[in-house]
Coordinates of C-alpha atoms and ligand atoms in Angstrom, one line a residue:
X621 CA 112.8 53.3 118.4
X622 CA 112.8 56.5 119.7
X623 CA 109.3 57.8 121.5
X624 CA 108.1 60.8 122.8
X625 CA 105.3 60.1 125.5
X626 CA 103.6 63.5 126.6
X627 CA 100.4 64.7 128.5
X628 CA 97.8 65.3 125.8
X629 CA 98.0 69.1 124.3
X630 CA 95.9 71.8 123.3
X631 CA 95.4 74.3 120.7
X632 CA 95.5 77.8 121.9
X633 CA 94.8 79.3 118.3
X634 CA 92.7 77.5 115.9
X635 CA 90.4 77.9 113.0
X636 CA 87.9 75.3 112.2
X637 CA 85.6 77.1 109.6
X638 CA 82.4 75.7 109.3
X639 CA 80.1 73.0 107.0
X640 CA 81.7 70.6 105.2
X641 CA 85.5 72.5 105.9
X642 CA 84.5 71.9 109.9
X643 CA 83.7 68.1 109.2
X644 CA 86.6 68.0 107.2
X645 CA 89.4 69.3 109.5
X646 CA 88.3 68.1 112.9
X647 CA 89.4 65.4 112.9
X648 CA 93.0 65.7 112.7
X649 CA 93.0 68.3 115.3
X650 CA 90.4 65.5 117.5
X651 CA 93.4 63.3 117.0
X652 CA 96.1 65.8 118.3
X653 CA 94.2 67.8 120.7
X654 CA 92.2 67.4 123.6
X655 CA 91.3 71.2 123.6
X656 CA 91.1 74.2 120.8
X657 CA 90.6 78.1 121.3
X658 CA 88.3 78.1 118.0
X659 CA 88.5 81.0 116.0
X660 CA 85.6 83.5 115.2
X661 CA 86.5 84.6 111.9
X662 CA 83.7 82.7 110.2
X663 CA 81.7 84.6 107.9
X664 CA 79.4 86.6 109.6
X665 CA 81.8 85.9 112.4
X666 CA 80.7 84.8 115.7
X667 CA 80.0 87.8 117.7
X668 CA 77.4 87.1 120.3
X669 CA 76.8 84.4 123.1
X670 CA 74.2 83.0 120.7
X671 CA 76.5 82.5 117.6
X672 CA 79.7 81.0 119.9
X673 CA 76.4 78.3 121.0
X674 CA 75.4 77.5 117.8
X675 CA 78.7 77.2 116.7
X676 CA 80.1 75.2 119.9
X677 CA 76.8 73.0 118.8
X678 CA 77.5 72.8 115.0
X679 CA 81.6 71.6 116.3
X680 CA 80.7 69.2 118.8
X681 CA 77.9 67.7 116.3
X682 CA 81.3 67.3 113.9
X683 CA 83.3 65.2 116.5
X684 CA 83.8 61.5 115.1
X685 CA 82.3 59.0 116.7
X686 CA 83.4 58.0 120.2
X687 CA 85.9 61.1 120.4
X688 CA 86.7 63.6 122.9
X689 CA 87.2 67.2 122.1
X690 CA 85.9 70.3 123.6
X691 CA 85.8 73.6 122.4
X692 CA 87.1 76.7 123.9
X693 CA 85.0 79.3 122.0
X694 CA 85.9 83.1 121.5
X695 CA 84.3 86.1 120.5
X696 CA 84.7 88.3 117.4
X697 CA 85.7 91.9 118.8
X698 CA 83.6 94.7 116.3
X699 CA 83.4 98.3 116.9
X700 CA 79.7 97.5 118.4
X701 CA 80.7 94.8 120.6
X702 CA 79.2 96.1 124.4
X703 CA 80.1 95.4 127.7
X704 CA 76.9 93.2 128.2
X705 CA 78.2 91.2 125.2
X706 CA 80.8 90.2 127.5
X707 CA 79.2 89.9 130.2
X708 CA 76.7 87.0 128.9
X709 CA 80.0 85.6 127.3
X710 CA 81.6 84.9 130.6
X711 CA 78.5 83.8 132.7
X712 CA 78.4 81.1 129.6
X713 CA 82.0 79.4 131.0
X714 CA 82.5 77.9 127.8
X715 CA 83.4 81.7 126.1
X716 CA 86.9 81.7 127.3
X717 CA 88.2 85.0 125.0
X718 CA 87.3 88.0 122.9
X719 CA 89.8 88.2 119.4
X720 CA 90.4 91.7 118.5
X721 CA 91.2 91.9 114.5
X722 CA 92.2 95.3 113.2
X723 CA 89.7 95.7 110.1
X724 CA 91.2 94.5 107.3
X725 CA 93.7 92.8 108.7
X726 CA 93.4 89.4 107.1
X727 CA 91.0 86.5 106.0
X728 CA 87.3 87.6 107.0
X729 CA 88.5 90.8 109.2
X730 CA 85.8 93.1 107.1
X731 CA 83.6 93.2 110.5
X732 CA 87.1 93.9 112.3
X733 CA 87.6 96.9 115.0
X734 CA 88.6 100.4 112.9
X735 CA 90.0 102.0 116.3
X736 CA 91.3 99.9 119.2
X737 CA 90.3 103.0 121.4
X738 CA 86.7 102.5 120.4
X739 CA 86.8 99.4 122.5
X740 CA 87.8 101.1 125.5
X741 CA 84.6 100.0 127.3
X742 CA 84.5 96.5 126.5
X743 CA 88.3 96.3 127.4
X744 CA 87.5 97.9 130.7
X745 CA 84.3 95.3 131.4
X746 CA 87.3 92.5 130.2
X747 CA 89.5 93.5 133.1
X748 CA 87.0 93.3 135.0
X749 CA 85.6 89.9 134.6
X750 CA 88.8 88.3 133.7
X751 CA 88.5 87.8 130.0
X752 CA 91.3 87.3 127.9
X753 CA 91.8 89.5 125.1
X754 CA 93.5 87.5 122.2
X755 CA 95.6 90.2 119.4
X756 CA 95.7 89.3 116.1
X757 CA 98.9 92.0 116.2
X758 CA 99.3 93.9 113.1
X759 CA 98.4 97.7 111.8
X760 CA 97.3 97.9 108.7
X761 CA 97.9 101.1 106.8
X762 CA 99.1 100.4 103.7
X763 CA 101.8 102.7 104.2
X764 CA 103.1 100.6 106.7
X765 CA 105.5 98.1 105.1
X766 CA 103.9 94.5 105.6
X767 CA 107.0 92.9 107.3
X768 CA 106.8 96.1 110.2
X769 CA 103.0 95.6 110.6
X770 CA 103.8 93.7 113.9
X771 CA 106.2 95.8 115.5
X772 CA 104.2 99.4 114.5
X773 CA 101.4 97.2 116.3
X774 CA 103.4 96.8 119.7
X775 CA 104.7 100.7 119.1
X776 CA 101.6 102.4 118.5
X777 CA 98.6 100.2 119.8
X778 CA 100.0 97.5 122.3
X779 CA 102.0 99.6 124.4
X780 CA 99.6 102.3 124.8
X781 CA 96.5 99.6 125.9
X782 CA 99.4 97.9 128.4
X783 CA 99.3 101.3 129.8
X784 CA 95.3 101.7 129.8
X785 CA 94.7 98.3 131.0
X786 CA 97.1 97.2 132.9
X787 CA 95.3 94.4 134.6
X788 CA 93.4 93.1 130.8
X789 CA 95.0 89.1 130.4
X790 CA 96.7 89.6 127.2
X791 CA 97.7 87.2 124.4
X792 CA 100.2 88.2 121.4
X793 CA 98.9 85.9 119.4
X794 CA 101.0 83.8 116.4
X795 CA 104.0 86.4 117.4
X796 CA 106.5 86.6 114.8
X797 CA 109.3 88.9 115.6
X798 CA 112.2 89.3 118.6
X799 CA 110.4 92.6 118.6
X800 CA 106.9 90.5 120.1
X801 CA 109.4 88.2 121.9
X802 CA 110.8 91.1 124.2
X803 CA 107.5 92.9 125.1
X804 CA 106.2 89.4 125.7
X805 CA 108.7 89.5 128.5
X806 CA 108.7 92.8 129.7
X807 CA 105.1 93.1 130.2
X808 CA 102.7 91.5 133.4
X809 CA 99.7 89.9 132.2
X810 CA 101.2 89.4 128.5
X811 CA 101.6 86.1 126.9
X812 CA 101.6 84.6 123.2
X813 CA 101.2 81.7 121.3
X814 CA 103.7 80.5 118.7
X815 CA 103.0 78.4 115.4
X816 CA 105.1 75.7 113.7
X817 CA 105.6 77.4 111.0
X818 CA 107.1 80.4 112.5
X819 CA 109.5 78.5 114.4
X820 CA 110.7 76.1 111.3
X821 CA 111.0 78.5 108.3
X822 CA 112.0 81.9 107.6
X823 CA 110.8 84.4 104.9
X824 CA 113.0 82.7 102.7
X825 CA 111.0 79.6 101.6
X826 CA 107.8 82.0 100.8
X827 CA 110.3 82.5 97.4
X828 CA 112.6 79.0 97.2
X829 CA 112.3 78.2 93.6
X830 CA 109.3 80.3 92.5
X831 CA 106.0 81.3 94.3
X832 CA 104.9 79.3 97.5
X833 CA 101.4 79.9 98.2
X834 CA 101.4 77.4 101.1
X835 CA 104.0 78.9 103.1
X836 CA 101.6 82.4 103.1
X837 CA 100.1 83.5 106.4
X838 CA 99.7 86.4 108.2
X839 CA 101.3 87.4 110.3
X840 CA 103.6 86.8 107.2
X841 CA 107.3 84.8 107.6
X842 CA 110.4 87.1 108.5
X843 CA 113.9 87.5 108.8
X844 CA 115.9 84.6 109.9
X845 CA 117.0 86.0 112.7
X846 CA 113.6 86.5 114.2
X847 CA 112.5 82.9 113.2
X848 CA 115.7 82.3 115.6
X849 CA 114.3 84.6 118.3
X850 CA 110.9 82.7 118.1
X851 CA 112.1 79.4 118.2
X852 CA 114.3 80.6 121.3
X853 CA 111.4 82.0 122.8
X854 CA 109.1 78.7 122.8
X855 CA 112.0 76.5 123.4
X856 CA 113.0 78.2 126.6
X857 CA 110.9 76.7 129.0
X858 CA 109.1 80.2 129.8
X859 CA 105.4 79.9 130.8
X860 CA 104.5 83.1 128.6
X861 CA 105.0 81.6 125.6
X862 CA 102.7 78.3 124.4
X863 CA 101.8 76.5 121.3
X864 CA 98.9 78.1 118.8
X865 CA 99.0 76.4 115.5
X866 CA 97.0 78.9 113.8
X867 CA 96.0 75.9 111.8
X868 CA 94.1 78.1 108.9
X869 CA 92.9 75.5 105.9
X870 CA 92.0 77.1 102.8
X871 CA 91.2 74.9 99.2
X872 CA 94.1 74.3 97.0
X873 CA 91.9 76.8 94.6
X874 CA 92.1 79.4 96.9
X875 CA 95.5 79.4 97.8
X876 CA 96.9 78.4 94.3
X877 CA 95.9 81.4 92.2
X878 CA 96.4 85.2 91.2
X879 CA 95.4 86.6 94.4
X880 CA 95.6 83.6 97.1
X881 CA 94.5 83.4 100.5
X882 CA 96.5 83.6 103.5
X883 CA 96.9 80.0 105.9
X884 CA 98.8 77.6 106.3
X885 CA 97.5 74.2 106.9
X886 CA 98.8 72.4 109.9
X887 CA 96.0 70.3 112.1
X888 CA 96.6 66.9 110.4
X889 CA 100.9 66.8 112.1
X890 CA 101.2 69.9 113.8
X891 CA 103.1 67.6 117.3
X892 CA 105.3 66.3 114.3
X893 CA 105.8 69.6 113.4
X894 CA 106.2 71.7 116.6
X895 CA 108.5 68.1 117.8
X896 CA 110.7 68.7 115.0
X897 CA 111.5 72.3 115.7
X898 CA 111.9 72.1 119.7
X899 CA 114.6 68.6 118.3
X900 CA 116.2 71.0 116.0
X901 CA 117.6 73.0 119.1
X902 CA 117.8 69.8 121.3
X903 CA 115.2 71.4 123.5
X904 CA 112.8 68.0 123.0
X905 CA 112.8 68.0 127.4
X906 CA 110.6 71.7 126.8
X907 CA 107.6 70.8 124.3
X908 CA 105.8 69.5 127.0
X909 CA 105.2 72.4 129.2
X910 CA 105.0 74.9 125.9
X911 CA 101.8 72.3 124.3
X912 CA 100.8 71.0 127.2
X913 CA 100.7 73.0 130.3
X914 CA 101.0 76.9 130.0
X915 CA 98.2 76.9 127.6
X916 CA 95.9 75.1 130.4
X917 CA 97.5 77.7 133.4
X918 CA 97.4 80.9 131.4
X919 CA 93.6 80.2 131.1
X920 CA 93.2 79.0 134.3
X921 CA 92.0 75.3 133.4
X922 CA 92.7 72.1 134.4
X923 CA 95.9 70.2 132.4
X924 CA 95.0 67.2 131.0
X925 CA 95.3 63.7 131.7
X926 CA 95.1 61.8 129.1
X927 CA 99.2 61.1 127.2
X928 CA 100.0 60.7 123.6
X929 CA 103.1 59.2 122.3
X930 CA 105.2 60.5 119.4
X931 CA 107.4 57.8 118.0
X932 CA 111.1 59.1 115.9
X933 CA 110.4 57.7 112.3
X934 CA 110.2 59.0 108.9
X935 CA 107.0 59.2 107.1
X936 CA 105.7 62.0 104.1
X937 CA 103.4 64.3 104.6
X938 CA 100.4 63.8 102.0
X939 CA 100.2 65.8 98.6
X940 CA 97.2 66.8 99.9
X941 CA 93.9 66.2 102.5
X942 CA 90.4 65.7 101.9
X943 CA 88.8 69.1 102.0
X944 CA 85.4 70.0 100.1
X945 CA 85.5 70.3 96.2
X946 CA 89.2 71.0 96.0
X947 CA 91.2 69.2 98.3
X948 CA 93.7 70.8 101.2
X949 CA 97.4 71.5 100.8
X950 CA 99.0 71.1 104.4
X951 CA 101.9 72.3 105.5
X952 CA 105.1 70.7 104.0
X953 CA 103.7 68.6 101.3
X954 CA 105.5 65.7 100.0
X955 CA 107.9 66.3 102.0
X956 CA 109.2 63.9 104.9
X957 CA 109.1 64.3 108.6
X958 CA 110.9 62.3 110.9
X959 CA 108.6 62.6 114.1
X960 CA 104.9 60.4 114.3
X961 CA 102.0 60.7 116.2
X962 CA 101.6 57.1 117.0
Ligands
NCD1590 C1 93.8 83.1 109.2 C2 92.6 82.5 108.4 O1 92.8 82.0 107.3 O2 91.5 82.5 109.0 N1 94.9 83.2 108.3 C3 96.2 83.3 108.6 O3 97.1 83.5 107.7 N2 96.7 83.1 109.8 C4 93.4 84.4 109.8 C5 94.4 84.9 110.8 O4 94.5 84.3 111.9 O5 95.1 85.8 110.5
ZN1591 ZN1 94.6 82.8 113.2

């Protein structure tokens, strides 16, 4: 058989929710991941030193038994975030990011920023400390159609912060487009994270056969030929660009109905995943460094030590996971994939 043994990777774009959801999904990322940058969007979100420590508390209380897993928490970037707030964030060391969510944006972004200029200060105390700034990189006028929303982002808000800030650590995050892929490169202090379903599938399957709720997220799926750019970009061994599953889990009731959430599900085989796409360009040599080590550098922490081993057979990915009340549709249900995390 065919095996895979890498050093143990890390999630650089998470969600974990909270409750019975956190104790629900955990897990699977526990047994992928040594190390998640947890998202904020929690409802309130976590704005303040005190909510990331009560919510670092409530994730570490939900690791199973005997597990390791730690936490990289982040703030939730609102038109009344301050300088001190960031301040007390970094002295905490366990606050490694601030995630900036134009309002509106997408699931829980009510509390988001209305005017990226408004944040000038904080940006400026950011620089200043060293704190990453992670871009959830979309406009959102709804004249803008939703396929361009990236790109009008790097036009009209990216490009002009770059120039304000040129020192602020940047990360593009779930980037979606060879537009993202080339300011990626072009620009110092600039990196992004890639998700497996944004290297695997084009805009196409949103609409194979009928509706496909589980294939929704946002940034939403484009063109082929970006998926191709994006797969290129995370397969070429550049240290800008590093894995972010975006891992979102909604219920099956809230994705399967008139007006469904945006997510995809991926925590429970995301290595399977992310393995099949770097295979699918015989490029299997560059998933280490993209989930294992640029992650680690770009924040400045230690790589890990620990290995996993993914072995080549063919196994089907559940109809669906335990999740409360409803159950959880992940990614590529009932359908087979040929890579395991033994
Ligand atoms: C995320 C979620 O559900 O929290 N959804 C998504 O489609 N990616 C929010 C986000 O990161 O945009
Ligand atoms: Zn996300």
């Amino acid at each position: 058989m065919q095996t895979l043994t890498i050093t143990r990777p890390d999630d650089w774009h998470l969600h974990l929710r909270d409750g019975a959801a956190l104790k629900a999904v955990l897990p699977h990322t526990v047994r992928q991941f040594a190390r998640a940058i947890v998202m904020p969007n929690l409802k309130p979100p976590v704005r303040s030193l005190a909510d990331a420590t009560a919510y670092r508390d409530r994730i570490l209380a939900a690791i199973p038994e005997g597990q390791q897993f730690e936490p990289l928490m982040t703030l939730y970037l609102t038109d009344n975030t301050s300088p001190d707030d960031i301040i007390a964030a970094k002295a905490s060391q366990f606050v490694k990011a601030v995630k900036y969510y134009p309002a509106g944006a997408t699931t829980n972004s009510e509390f988001g920023v209305t005017d990226i200029r408004r944040c000038d200060r904080v940006f400026e105390t950011m620089q200043q400390v060293d704190m990453p700034l992670l871009l959830h990189g979309e406009v959102t006028h709804s004249a803008v159609d939703v396929f361009d929303r990236e790109k009008v982002f790097i036009e009209q808000q990216l490009t002009p912060l770059k120039q304000r800030f040129p020192n602020l650590r940047i990360v593009l995050e779930h980037i979606t487009t060879a537009d993202s892929v080339e300011f990626v490169l072009s620009a110092d202090n600039m990196a992004a994270t890639i998700t497996p379903q944004h290297m695997l599938f084009s805009r196409n399957i949103l609409f194979k056969g009928g509706i496909q709720p589980h294939f929704y997220c946002l940034p939403i799926l484009k063109r082929e030929q970006h998926r191709l750019a994006i797969l290129k970009a995370a397969t070429s061994g550049n240290p800008k660009f590093f894995l972010g599953t975006d891992s979102a889990p909604h219920g099956r009731n809230r994705k399967e109905t008139s007006c469904g959430c945006a997510g995809c599900y991926s925590a429970l085989h995301a290595m399977e995943l992310y393995a099949e796409a770097f295979e699918s360009v015989d490029a299997l040599d560059k998933l280490e460094a993209f989930a294992s080590f640029y992650g680690p550098d770009f924040y400045r922490l230690p790589r890990n030590s620990e290995q996993i081993t993914l072995n080549k057979t063919t196994w089907r990915i559940p109809d669906e996971v335990p999740f409360p009340e409803v159950g959880l549709v992940p990614l590529r249900a009932g359908e087979e994939i040929t890579w395991q995390l033994a």
